[in-house]
PDB file of C-alpha atoms in Angstrom:
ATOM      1  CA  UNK A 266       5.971-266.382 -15.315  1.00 82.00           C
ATOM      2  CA  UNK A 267       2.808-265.561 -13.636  1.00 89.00           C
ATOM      3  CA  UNK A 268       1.688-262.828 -16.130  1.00 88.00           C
ATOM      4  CA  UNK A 269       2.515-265.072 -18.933  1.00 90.00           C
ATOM      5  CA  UNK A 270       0.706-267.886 -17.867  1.00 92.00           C
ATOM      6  CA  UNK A 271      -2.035-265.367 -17.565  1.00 92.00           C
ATOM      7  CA  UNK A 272      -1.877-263.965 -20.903  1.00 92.00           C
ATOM      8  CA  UNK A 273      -1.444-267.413 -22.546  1.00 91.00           C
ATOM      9  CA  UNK A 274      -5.509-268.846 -20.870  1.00 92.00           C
ATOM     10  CA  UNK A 275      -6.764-265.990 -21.312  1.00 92.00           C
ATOM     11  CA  UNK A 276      -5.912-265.782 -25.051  1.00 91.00           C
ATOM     12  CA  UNK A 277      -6.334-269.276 -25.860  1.00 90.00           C
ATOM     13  CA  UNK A 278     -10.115-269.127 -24.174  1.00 92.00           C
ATOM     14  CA  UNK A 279     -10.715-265.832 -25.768  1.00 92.00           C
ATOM     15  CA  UNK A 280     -10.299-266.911 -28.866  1.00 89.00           C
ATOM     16  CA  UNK A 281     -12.471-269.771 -28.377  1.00 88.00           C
ATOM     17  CA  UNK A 282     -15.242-267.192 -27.978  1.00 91.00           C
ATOM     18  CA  UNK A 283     -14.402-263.969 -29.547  1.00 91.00           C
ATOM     19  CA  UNK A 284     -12.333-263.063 -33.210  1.00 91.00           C
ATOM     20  CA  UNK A 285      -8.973-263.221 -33.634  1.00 87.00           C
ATOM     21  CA  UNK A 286      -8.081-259.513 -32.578  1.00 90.00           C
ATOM     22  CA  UNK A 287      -9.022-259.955 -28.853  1.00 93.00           C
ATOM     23  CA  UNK A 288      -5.754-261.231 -27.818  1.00 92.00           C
ATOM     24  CA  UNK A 289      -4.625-257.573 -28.024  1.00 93.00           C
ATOM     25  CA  UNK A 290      -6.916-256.343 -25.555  1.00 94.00           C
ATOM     26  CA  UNK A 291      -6.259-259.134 -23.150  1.00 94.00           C
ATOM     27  CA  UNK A 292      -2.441-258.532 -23.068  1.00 93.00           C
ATOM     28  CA  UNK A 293      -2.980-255.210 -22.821  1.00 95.00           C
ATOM     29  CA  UNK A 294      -5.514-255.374 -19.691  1.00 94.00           C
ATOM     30  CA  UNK A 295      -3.319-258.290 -17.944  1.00 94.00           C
ATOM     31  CA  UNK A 296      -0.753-256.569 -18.210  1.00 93.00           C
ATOM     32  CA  UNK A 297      -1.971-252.970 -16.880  1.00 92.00           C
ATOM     33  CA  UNK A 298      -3.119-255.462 -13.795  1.00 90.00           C
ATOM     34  CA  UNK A 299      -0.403-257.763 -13.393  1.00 86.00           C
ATOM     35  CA  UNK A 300       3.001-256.028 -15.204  1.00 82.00           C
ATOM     36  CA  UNK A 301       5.895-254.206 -13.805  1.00 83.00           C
ATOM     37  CA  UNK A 302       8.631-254.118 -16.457  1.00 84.00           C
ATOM     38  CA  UNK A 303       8.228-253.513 -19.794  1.00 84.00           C
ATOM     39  CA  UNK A 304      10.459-255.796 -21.157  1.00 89.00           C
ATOM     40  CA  UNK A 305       9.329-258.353 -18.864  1.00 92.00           C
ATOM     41  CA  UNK A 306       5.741-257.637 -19.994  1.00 93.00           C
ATOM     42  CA  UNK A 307       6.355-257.888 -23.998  1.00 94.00           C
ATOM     43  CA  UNK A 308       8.195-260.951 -23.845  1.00 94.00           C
ATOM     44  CA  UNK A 309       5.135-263.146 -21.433  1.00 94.00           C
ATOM     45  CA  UNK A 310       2.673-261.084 -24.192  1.00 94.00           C
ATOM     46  CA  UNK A 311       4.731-262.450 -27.137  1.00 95.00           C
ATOM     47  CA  UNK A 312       5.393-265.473 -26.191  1.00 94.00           C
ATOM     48  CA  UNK A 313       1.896-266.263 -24.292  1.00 94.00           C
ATOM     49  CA  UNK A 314       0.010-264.877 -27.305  1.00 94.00           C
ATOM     50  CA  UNK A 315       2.536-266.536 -30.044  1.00 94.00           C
ATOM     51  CA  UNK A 316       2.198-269.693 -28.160  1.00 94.00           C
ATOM     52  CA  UNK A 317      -1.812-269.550 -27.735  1.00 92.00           C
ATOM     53  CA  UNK A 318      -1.565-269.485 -31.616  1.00 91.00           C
ATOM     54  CA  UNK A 319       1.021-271.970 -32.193  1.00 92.00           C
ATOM     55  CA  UNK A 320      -0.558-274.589 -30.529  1.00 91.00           C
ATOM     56  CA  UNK A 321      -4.008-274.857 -32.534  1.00 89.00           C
ATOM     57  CA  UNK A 322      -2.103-274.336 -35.444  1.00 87.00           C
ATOM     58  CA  UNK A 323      -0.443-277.167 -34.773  1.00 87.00           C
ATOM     59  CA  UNK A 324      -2.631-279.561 -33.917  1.00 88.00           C
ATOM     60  CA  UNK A 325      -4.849-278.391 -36.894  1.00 86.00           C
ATOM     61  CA  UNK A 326      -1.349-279.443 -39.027  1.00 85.00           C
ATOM     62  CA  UNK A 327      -1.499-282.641 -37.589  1.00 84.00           C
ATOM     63  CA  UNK A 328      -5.139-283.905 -37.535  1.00 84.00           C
ATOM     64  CA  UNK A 329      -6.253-282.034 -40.785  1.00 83.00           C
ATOM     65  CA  UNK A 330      -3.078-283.696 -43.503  1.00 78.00           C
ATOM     66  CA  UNK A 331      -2.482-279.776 -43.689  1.00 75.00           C
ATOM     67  CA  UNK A 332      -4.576-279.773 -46.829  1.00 79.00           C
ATOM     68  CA  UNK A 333      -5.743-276.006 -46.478  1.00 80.00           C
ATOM     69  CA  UNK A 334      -2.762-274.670 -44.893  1.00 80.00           C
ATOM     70  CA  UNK A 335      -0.318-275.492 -47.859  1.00 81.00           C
ATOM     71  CA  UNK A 336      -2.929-274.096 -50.101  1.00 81.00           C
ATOM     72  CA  UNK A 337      -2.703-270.895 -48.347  1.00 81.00           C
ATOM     73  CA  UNK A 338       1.015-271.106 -47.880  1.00 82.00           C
ATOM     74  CA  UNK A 339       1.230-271.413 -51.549  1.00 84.00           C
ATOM     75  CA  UNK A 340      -0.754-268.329 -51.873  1.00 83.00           C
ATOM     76  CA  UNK A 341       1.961-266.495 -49.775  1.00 84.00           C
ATOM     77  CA  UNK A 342       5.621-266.934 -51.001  1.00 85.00           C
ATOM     78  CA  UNK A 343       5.866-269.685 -48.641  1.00 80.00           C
ATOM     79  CA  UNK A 344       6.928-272.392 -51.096  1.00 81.00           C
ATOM     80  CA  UNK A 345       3.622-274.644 -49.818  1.00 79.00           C
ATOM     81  CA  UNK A 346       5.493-275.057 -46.237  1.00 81.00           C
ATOM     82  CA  UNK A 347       2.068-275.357 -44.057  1.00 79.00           C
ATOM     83  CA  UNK A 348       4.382-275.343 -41.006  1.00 85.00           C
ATOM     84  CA  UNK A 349       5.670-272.362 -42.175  1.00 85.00           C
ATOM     85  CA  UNK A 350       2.620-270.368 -42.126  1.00 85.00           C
ATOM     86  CA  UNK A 351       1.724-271.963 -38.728  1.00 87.00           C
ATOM     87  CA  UNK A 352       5.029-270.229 -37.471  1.00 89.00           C
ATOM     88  CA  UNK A 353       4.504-266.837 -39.433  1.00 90.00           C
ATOM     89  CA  UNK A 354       1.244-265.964 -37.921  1.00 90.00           C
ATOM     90  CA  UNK A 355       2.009-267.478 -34.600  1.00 93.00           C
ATOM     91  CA  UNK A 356       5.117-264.571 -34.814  1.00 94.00           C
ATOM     92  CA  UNK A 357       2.963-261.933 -36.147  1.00 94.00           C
ATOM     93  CA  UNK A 358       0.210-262.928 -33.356  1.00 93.00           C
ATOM     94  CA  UNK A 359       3.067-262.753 -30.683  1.00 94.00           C
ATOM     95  CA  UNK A 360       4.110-258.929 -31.851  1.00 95.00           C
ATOM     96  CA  UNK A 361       0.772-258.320 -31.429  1.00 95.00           C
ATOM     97  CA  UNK A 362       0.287-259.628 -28.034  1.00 94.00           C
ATOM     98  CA  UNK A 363       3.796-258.426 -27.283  1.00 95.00           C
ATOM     99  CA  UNK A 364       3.423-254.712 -28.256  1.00 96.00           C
ATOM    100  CA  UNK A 365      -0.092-255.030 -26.721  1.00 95.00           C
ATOM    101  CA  UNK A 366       1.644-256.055 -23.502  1.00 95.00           C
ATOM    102  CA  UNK A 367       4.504-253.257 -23.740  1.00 95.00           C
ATOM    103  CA  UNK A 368       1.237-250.677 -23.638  1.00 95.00           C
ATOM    104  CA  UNK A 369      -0.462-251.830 -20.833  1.00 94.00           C
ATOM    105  CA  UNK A 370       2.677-251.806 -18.696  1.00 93.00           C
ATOM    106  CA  UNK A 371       3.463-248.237 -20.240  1.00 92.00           C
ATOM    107  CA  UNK A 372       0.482-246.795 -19.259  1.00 92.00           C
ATOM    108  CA  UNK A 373       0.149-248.427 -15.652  1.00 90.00           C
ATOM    109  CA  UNK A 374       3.792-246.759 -15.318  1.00 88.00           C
ATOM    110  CA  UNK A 375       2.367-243.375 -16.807  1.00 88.00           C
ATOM    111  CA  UNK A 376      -0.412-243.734 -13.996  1.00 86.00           C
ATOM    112  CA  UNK A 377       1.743-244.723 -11.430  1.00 81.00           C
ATOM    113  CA  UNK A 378       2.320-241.764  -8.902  1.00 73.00           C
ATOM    114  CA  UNK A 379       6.199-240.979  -8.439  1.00 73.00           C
ATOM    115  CA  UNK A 380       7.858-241.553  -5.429  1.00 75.00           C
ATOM    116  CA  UNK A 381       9.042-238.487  -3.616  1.00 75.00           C
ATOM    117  CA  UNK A 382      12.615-237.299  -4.923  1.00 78.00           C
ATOM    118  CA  UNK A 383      15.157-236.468  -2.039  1.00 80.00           C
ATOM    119  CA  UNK A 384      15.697-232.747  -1.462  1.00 72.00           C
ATOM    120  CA  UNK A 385      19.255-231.760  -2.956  1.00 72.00           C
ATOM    121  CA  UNK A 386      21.423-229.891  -0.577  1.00 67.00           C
ATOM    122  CA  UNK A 387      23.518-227.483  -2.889  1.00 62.00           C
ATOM    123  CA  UNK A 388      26.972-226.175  -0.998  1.00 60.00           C
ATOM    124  CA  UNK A 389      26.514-223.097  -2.475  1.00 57.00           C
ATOM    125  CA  UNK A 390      22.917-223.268  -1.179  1.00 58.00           C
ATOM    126  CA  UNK A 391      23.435-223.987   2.274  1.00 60.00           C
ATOM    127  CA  UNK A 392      26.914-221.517   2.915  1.00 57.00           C
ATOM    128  CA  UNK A 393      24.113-218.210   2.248  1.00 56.00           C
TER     129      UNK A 393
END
């Protein structure tokens, strides 16, 4: 919960300040800091990036009559649906943020130093 709440500020006030792409980076470093399961990890990225996108989008939907959105929606074979697009990119944002995520936790794991493994006492070993 912690790691998405995380990834969901820090992409919504990246954004504010930076291009789109950033949110990729940012789940990927909060998660090398914060993350211990991978699964875990890609579902707070998805969800905290996919969220940090749906939100604007949403609001922009509301105060805006949706005038530019269902001119790009029908662009895309989207049938006009401005809500539609809101939820497509904030999907493909949250793969991004997810897989993003999944990396940083990966490669914390790939730095991570193994814990000793127990000696293994063979019978035929031990009756020399």
């Amino acid at each position: 919960m912690m790691l998405f709440l995380l990834i969901f500020l820090g992409a919504l006030v990246a954004q504010l300040l930076l291009p789109w792409w950033v949110v990729g980076p940012v789940a990927f470093v909060l998660s090398f800091w914060r993350g211990q399961r991978g699964g875990r990890a890609f579902l707070a990225g998805f969800s905290g990036v996919g969220l940090s996108w749906l939100l604007p989008a949403a609001w922009w939907q509301v105060h805006t009559g949706s005038i530019l959105s269902q001119r790009i929606a029908t662009l895309l074979p989207l049938g006009g649906n401005g809500w539609l697009l809101a939820l497509v990119a904030a999907v493909l944002a949250g793969l991004l943020g997810g897989l993003a995520a999944l990396a940083g936790v990966w490669l914390r794991q790939a730095f991570r130093p193994r814990p000793p493994q127990p000696a293994t006492t063979d019978a035929s070993m031990t009756a020399r």
